[in-house]
Tab-separated table of C-alpha atoms in Angstrom:
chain	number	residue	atom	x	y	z
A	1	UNK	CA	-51.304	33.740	-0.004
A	2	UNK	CA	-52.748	31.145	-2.264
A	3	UNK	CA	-54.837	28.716	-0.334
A	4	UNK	CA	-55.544	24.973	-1.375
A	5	UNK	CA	-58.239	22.896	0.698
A	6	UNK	CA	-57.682	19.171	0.316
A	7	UNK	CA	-58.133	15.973	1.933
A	8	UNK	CA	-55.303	14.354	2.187
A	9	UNK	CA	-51.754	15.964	1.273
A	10	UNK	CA	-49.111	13.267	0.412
A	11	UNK	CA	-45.420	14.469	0.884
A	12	UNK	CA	-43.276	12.581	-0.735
A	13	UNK	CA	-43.749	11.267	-4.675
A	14	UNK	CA	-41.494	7.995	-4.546
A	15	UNK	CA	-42.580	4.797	-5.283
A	16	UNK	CA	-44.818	4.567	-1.991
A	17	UNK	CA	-46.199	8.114	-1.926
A	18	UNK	CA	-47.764	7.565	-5.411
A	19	UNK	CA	-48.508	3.674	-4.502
A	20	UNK	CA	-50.965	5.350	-1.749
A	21	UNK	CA	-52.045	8.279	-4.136
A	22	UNK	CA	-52.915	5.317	-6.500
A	23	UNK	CA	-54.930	3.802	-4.210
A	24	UNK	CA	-56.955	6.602	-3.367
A	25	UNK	CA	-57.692	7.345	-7.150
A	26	UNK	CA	-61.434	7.891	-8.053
A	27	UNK	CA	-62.332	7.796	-3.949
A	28	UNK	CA	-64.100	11.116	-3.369
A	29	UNK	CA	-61.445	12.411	-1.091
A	30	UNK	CA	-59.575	15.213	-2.842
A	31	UNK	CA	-55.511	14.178	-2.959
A	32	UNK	CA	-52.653	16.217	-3.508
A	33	UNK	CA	-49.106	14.661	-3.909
A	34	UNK	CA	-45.776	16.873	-3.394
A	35	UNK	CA	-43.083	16.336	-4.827
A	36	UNK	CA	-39.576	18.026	-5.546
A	37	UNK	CA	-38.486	16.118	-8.519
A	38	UNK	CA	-39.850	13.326	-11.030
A	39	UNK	CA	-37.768	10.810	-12.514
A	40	UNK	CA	-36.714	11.040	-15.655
A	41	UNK	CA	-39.207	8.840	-18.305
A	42	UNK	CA	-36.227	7.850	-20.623
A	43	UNK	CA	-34.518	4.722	-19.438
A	44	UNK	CA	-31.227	3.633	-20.458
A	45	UNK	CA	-29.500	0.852	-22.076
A	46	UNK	CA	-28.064	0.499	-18.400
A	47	UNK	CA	-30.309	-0.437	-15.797
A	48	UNK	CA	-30.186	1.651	-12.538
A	49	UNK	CA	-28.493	0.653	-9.521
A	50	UNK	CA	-31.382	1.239	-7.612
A	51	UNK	CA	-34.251	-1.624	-7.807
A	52	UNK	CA	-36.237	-3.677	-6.126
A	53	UNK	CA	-37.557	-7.171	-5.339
A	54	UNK	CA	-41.161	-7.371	-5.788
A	55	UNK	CA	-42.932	-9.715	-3.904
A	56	UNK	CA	-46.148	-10.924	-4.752
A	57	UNK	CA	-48.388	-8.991	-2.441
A	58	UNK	CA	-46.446	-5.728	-4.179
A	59	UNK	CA	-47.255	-7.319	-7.669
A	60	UNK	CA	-51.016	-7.556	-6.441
A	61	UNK	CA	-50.842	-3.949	-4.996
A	62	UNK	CA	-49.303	-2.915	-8.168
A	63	UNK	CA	-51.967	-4.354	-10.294
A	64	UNK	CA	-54.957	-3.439	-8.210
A	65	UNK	CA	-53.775	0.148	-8.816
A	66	UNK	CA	-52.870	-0.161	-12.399
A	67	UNK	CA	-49.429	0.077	-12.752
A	68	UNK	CA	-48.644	-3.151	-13.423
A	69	UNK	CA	-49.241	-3.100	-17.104
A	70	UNK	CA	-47.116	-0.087	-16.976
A	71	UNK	CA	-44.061	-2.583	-15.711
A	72	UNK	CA	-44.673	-4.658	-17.722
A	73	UNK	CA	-44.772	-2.421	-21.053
A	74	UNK	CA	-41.063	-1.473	-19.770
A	75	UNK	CA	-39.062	-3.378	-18.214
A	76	UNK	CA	-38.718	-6.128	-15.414
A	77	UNK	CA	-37.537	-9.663	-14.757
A	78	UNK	CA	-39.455	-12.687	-12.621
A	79	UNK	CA	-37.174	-15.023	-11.307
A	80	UNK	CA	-38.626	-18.583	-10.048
A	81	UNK	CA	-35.648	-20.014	-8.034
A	82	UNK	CA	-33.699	-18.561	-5.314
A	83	UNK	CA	-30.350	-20.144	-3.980
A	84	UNK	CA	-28.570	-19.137	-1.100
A	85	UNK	CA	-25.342	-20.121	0.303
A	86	UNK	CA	-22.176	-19.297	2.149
A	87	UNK	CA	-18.819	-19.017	1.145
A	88	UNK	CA	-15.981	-21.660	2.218
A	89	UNK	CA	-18.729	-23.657	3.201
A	90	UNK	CA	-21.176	-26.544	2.186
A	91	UNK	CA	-24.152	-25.480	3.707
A	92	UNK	CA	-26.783	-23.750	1.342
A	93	UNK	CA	-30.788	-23.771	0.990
A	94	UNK	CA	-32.342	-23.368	-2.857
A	95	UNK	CA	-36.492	-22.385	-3.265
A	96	UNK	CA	-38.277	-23.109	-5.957
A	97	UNK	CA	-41.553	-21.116	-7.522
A	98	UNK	CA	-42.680	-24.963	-8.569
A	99	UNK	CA	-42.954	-26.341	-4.936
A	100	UNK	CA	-45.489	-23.967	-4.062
A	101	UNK	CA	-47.112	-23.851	-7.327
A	102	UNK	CA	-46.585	-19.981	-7.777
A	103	UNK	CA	-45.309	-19.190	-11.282
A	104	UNK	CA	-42.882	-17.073	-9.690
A	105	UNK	CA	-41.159	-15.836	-6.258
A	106	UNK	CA	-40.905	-12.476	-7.257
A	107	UNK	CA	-39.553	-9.830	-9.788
A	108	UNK	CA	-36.277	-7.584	-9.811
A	109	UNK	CA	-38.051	-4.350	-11.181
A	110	UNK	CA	-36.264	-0.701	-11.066
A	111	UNK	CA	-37.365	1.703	-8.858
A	112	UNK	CA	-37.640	3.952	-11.371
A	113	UNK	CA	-39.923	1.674	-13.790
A	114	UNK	CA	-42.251	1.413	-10.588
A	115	UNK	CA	-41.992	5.631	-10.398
A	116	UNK	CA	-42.893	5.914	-13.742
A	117	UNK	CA	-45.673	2.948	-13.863
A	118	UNK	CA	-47.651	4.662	-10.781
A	119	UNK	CA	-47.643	8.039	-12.491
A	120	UNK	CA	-48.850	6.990	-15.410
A	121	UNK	CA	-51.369	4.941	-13.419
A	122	UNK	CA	-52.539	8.087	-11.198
A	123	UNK	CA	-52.116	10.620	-14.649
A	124	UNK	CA	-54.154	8.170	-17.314
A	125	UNK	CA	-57.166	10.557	-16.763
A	126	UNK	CA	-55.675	13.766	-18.322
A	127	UNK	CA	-52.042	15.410	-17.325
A	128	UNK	CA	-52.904	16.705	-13.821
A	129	UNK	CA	-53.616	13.283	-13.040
A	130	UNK	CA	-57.183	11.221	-11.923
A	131	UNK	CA	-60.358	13.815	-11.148
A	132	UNK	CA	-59.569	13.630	-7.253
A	133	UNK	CA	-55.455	13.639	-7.494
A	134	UNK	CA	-52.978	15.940	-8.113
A	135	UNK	CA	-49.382	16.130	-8.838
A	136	UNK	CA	-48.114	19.388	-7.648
A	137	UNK	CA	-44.217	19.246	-8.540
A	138	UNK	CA	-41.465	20.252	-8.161
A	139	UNK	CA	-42.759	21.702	-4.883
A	140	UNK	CA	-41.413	21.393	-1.746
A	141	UNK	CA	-42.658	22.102	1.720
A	142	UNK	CA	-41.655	25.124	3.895
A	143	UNK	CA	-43.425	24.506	7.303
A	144	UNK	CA	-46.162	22.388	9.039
A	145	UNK	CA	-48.563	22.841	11.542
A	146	UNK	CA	-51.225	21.134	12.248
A	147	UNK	CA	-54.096	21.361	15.073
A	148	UNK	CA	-57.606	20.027	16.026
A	149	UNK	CA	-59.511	21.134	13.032
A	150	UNK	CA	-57.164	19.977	10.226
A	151	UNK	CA	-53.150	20.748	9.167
A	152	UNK	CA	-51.345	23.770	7.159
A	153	UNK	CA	-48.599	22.857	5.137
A	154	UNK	CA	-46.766	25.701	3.087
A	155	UNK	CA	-44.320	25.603	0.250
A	156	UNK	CA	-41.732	27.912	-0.156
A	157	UNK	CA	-42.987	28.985	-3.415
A	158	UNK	CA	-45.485	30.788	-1.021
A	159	UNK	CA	-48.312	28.310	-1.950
A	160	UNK	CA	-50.595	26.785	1.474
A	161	UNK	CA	-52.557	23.501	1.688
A	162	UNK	CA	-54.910	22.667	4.365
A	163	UNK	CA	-55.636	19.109	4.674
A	164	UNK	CA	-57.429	17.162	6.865
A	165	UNK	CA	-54.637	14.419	6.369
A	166	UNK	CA	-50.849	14.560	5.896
A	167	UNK	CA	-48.807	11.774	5.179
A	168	UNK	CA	-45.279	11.495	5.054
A	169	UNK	CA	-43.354	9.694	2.252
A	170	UNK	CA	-40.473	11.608	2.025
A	171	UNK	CA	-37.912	8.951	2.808
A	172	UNK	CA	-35.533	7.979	5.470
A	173	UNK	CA	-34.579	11.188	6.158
A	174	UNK	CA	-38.068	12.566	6.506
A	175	UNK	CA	-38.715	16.560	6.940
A	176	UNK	CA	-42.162	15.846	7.589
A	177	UNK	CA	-41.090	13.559	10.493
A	178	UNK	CA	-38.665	15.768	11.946
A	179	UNK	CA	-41.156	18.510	11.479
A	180	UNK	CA	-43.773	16.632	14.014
A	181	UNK	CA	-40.829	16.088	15.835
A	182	UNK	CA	-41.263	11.984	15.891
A	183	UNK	CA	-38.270	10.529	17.877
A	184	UNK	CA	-36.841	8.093	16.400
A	185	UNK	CA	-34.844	4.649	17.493
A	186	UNK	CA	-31.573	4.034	15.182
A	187	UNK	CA	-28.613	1.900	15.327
A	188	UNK	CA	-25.320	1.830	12.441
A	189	UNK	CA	-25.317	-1.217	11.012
A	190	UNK	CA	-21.048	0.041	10.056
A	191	UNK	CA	-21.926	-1.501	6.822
A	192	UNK	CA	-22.620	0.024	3.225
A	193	UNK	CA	-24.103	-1.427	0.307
A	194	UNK	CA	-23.034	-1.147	-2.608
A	195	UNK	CA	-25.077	-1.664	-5.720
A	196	UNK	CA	-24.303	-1.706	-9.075
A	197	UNK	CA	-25.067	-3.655	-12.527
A	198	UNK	CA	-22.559	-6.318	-14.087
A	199	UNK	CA	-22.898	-8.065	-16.909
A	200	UNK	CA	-22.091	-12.089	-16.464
A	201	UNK	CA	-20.529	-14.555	-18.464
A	202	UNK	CA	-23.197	-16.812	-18.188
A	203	UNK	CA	-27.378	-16.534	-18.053
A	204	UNK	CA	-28.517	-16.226	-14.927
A	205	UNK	CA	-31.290	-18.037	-15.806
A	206	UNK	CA	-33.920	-16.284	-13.897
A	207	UNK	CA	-32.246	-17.358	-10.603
A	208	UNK	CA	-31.968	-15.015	-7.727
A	209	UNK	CA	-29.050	-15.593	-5.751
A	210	UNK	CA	-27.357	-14.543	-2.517
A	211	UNK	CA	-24.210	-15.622	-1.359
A	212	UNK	CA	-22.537	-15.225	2.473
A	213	UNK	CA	-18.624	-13.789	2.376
A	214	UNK	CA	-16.802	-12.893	5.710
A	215	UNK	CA	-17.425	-8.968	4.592
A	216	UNK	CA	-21.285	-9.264	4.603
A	217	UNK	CA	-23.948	-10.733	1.972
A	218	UNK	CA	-23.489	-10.289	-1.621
A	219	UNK	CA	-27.088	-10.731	-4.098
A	220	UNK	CA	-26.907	-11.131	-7.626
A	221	UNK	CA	-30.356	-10.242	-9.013
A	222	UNK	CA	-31.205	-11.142	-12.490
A	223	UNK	CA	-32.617	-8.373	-14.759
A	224	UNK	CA	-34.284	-8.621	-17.725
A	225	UNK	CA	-31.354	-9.314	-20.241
A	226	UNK	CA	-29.994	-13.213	-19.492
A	227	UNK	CA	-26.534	-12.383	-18.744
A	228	UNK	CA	-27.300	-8.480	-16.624
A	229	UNK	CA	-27.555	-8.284	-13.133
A	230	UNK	CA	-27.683	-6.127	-10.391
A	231	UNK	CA	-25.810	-6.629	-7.429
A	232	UNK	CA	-25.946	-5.137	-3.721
A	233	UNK	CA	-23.275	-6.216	-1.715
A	234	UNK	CA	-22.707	-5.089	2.398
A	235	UNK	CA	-19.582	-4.123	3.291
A	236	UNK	CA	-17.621	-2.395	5.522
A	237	UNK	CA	-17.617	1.288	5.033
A	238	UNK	CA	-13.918	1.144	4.141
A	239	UNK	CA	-13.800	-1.478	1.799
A	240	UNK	CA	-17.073	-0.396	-0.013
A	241	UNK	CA	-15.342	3.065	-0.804
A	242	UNK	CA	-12.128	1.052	-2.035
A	243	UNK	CA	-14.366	-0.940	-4.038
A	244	UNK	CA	-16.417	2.004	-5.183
A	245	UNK	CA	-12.938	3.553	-6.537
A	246	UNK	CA	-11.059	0.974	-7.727
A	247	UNK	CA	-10.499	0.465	-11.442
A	248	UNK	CA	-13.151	-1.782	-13.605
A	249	UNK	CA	-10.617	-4.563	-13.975
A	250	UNK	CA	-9.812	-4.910	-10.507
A	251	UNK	CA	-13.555	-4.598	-9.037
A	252	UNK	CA	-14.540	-7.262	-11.455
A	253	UNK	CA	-12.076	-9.745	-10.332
A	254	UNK	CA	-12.586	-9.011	-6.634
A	255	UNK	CA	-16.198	-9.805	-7.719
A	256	UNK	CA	-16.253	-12.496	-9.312
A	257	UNK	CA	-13.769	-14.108	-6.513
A	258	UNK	CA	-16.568	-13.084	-3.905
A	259	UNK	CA	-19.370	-14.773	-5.867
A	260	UNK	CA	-17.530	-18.122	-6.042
A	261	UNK	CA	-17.786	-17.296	-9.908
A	262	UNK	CA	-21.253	-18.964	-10.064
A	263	UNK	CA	-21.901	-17.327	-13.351
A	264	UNK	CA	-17.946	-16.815	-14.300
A	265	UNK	CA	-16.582	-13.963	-14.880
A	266	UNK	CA	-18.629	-10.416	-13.851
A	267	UNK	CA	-17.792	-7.363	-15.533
A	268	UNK	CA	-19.273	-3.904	-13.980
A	269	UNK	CA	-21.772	-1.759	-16.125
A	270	UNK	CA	-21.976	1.764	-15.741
A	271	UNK	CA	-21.164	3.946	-12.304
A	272	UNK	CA	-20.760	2.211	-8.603
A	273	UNK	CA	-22.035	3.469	-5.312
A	274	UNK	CA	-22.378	2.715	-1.750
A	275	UNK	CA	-25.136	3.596	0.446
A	276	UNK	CA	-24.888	3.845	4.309
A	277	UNK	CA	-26.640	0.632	5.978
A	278	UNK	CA	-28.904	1.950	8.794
A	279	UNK	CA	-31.818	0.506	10.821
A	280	UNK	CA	-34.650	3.392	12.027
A	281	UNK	CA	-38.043	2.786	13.487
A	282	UNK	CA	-40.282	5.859	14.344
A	283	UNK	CA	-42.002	5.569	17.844
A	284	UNK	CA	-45.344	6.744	16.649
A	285	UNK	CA	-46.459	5.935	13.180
A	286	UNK	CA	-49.032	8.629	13.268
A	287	UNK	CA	-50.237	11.654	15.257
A	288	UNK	CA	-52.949	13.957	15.311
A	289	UNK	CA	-53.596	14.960	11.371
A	290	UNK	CA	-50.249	13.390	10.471
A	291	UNK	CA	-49.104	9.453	9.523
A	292	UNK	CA	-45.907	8.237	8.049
A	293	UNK	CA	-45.457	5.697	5.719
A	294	UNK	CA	-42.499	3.480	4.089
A	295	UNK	CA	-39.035	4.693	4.599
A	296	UNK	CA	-39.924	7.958	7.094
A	297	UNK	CA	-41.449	5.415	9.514
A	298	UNK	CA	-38.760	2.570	9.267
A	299	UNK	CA	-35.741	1.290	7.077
A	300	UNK	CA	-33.935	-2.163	7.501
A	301	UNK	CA	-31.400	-3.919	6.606
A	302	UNK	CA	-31.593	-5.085	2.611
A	303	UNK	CA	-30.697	-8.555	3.206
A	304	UNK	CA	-33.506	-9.836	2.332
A	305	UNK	CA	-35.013	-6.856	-0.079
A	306	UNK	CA	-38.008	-6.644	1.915
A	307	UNK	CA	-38.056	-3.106	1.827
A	308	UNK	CA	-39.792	-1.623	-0.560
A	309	UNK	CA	-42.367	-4.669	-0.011
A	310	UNK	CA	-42.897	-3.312	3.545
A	311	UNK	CA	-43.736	0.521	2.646
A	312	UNK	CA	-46.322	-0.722	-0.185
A	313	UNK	CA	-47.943	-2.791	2.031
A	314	UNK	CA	-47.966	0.223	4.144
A	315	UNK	CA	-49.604	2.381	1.236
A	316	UNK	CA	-51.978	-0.330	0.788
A	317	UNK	CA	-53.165	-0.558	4.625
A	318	UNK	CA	-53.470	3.519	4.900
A	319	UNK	CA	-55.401	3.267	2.082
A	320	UNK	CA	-57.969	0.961	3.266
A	321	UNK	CA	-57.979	2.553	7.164
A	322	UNK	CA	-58.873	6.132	5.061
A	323	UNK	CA	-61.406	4.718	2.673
A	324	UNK	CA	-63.106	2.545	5.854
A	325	UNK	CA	-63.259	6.156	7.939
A	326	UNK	CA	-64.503	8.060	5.101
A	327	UNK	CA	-67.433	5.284	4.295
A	328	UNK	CA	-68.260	5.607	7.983
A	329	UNK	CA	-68.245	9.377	7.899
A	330	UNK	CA	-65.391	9.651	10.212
A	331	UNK	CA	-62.615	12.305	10.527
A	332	UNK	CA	-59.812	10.352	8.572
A	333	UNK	CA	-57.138	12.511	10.409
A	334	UNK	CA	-58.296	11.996	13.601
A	335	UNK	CA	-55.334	10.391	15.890
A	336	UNK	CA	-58.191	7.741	17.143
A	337	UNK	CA	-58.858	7.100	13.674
A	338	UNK	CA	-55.316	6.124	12.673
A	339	UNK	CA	-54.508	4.000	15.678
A	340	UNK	CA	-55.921	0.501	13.957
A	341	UNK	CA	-53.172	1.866	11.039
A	342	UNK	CA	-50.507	2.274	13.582
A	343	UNK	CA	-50.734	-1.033	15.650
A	344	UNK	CA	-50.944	-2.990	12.615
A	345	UNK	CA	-48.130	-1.573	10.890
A	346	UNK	CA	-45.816	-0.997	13.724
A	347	UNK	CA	-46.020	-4.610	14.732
A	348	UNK	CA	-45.493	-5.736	10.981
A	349	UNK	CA	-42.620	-3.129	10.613
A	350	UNK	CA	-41.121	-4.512	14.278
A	351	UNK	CA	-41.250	-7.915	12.837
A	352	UNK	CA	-39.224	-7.558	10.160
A	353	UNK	CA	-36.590	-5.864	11.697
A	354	UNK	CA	-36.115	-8.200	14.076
A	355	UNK	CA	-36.054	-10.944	11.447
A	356	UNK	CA	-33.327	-8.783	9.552
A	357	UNK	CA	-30.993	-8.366	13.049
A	358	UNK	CA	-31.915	-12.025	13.616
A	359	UNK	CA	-30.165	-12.970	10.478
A	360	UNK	CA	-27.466	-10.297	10.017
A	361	UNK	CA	-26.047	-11.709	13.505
A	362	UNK	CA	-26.671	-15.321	12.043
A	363	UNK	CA	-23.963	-14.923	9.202
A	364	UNK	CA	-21.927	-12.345	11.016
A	365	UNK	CA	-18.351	-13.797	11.926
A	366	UNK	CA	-15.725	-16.373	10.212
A	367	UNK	CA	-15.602	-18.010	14.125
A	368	UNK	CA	-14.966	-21.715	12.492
A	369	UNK	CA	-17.301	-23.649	14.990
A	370	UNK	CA	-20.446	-20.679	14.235
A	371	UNK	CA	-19.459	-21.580	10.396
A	372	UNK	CA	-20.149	-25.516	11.179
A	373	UNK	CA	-23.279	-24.169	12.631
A	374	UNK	CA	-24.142	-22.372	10.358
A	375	UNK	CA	-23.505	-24.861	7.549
A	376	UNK	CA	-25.204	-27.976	9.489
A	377	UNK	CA	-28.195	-25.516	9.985
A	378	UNK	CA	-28.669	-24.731	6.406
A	379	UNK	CA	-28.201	-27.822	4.983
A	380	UNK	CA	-30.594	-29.297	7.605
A	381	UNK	CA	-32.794	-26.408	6.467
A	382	UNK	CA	-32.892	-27.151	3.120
A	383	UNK	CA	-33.931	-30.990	3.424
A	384	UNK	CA	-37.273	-29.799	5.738
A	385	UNK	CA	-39.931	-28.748	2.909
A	386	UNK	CA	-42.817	-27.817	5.371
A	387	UNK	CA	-40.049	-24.981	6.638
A	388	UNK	CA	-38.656	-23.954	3.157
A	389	UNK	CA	-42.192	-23.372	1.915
A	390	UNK	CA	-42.795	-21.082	5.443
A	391	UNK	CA	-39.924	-19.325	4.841
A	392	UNK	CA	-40.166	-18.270	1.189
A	393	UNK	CA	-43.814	-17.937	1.456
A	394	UNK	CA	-43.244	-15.141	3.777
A	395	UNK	CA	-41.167	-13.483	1.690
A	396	UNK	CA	-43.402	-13.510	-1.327
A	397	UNK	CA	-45.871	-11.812	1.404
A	398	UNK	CA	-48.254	-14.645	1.249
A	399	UNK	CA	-48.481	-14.624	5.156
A	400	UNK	CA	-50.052	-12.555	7.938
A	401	UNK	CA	-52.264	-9.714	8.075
A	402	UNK	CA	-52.652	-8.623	4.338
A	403	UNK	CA	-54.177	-5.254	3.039
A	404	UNK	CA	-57.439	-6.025	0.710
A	405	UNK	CA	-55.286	-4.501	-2.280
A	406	UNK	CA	-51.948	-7.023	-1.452
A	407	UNK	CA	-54.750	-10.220	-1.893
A	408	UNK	CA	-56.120	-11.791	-4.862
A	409	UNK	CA	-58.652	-9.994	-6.612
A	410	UNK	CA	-62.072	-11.375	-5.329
A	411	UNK	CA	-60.748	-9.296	-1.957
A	412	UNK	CA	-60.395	-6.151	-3.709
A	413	UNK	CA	-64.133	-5.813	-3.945
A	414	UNK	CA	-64.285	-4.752	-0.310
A	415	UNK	CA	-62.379	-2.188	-0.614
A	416	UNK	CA	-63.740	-0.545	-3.910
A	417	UNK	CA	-66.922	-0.718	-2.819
A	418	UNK	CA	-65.870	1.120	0.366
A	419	UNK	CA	-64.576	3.721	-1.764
A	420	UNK	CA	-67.455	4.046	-4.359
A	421	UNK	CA	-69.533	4.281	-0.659
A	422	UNK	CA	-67.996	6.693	0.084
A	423	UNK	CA	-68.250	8.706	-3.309
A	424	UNK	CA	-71.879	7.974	-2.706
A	425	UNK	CA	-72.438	9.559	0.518
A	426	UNK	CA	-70.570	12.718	-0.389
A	427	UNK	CA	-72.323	13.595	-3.536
């Protein structure tokens, strides 16, 4: 049996298993990332279905760890207004990048642009990747066991790593998780979303926007051509499979109906699919010689497409609890070590759910009184700067506790300095 002694083993090679790898590049801890499959470098003239809203923390993270240049070389698009409203009603609530004197709110980026821009951030150094990472793939992982001393993980091509670290990034439906046998607290939301690009009749002129129907929200998110798109609407499992199999013509006039044709008619780009809508939240973040990041440790609703934001921010604050443990010559696996990780995230994490439930029950119902409500509420909403700027300055992860890597640069320094410390000390 081949044996590989590392520091810490990252399972799971999505966008925030290599945001953390990323992080950890040129530390002195030796990092191994495993992954089953890589995306595929050649993008099409059709975006993919799957992307994500970048907030600004991410964009920081991003750049701090040198992917963003690699975005940016491909392909992305920054929008600067956002406008929200509900259907068959007159309340609605618009933000604008200007008020708070942000050049943007965000940026509607693919997931697999971000893929690709971390790996080429963490392989720059040669094609195995930075001095102190590698990219073992495709690989994937057999059993796990762990104990006081460090943690065994083998791959069923026979292959065993002992780390003094694992962390799982393998997704919502983590094997790492299950392995450590994590319980875990779920609920259905009975709702699917369905994502797809569409190409509009008019620009959307850099405008993010999200509209209320009686079936669930519907987000039109501009990409980087002025009149593409991509869309996630929740629905109803049954009526996102009849509008995953419907013909072209009909889907884009059911669309465009939906949308209150904001930006006319909507014709459908490429394939359709739904995705099962459901909430999880691990009750332990981390264990003895094991932590879980991003997806394996919670999903929510993508209402407000905080998702992504959420496990990066993750990546970011693992990051800085392993380089702060290593400077101080501590066992970075160590349970007692990983507990300052675990409160903070698990708070942040229980936070944002709530927020997401809080507003999913909000706009749930056509109940014609709720509806006044509702519209009264946002229209009153909109009129109150002090709690428009709160609101969207939130979402562009401007507030609360912030990782070193998710703040402007002069905070960085910290950090790298922790990690050249580090380096230091070992050699």
């Amino acid at each position: 049996m081949q044996m590989q002694n590392v520091d810490v083993v990252i399972v799971g090679g999505g966008m925030v298993g290599l945001g953390l790898a990323a992080a950890l590049k040129h530390s002195a801890l030796k990092v191994l990332v495993v992954e089953g499959q890589l995306p595929d470098p050649q993008l099409g003239e059709v975006a993919d279905n799957r992307v994500s809203a970048l907030s600004l923390a991410s964009q920081q993270i991003l750049r701090h760890v040198g992917a963003w240049d690699g975005i940016e070389a491909r392909r992305l698009q920054g929008y600067d207004k956002m406008a929200v409203w509900e259907q068959d009603s007159f309340g609605h609530i618009d933000f604008d990048a200007a008020s708070l004197r942000q050049a943007n709110l965000g940026h509607i980026v693919e997931n697999r642009v971000i893929q690709l821009a971390l790996l080429e951030a963490i392989l720059a150094d040669g094609t195995r990747g930075a001095s102190n990472i590698q990219l073992l793939t495709p690989a994937r992982a057999k059993s796990l066991q762990s104990g006081p001393a460090g943690a065994l993980l083998l791959l069923e091509d026979g292959q065993a790593i002992s780390a003094k670290l694992v962390v799982a990034a393998d997704g919502a439906h983590s094997w790492v998780r299950r392995q450590a046998d994590i319980p875990l607290t779920s609920w259905d939301y009975g709702h699917h979303a369905l994502v797809a690009t569409v190409r509009c009749a008019e620009p959307h002129e850099a405008v993010a926007r999200q509209i209320f129907t009686p079936d669930g929200p519907l987000a039109f998110l501009p990409l980087w051509k002025e009149n593409l798109c991509s869309i996630v609407w929740s629905l109803p499992a049954a009526r996102a499979e009849e509008l995953c199999t419907c013909d072209d013509e009909q889907f884009n006039r059911q669309l465009t109906a939906a949308f209150d044709a904001r930006l006319g008619l909507c014709k459908v780009e490429g394939p359709r699919s739904a995705i099962p809508l459901t909430a999880r939240y691990a009750r332990d973040f981390a264990r003895e010689r094991l932590v879980l990041v991003g997806d394996a440790a919670h999903t929510i609703h993508p209402l407000a497409g905080q998702g992504v934001n959420l496990g990066l921010l993750d990546a970011a604050a693992l990051a800085e609890q392993i380089l702060q443990n290593h400077a101080a010559g501590e066992d970075i696996g160590l349970l007692a070590n990983l507990r300052s990780y675990e409160r903070w995230r698990k708070s942040e994490a229980a936070r944002m759910l709530a927020a997401m439930e809080g507003l999913k029950r909000l706009f749930s119902g056509a109940n014609p009184l709720k509806k006044l409500v509702r519209g009264v509420g946002l229209r009153a909403a909109n009129l109150l700067t002090p709690f428009k700027e709160g609101v969207i300055r939130a979402a562009m992860g401007l507030e609360g506790e912030l990782p070193a890597l998710a703040r402007p640069d002069w905070a960085v320094a910290a950090t790298k300095g922790s990690a050249m410390q580090a380096k230091g000390e070992k050699n």
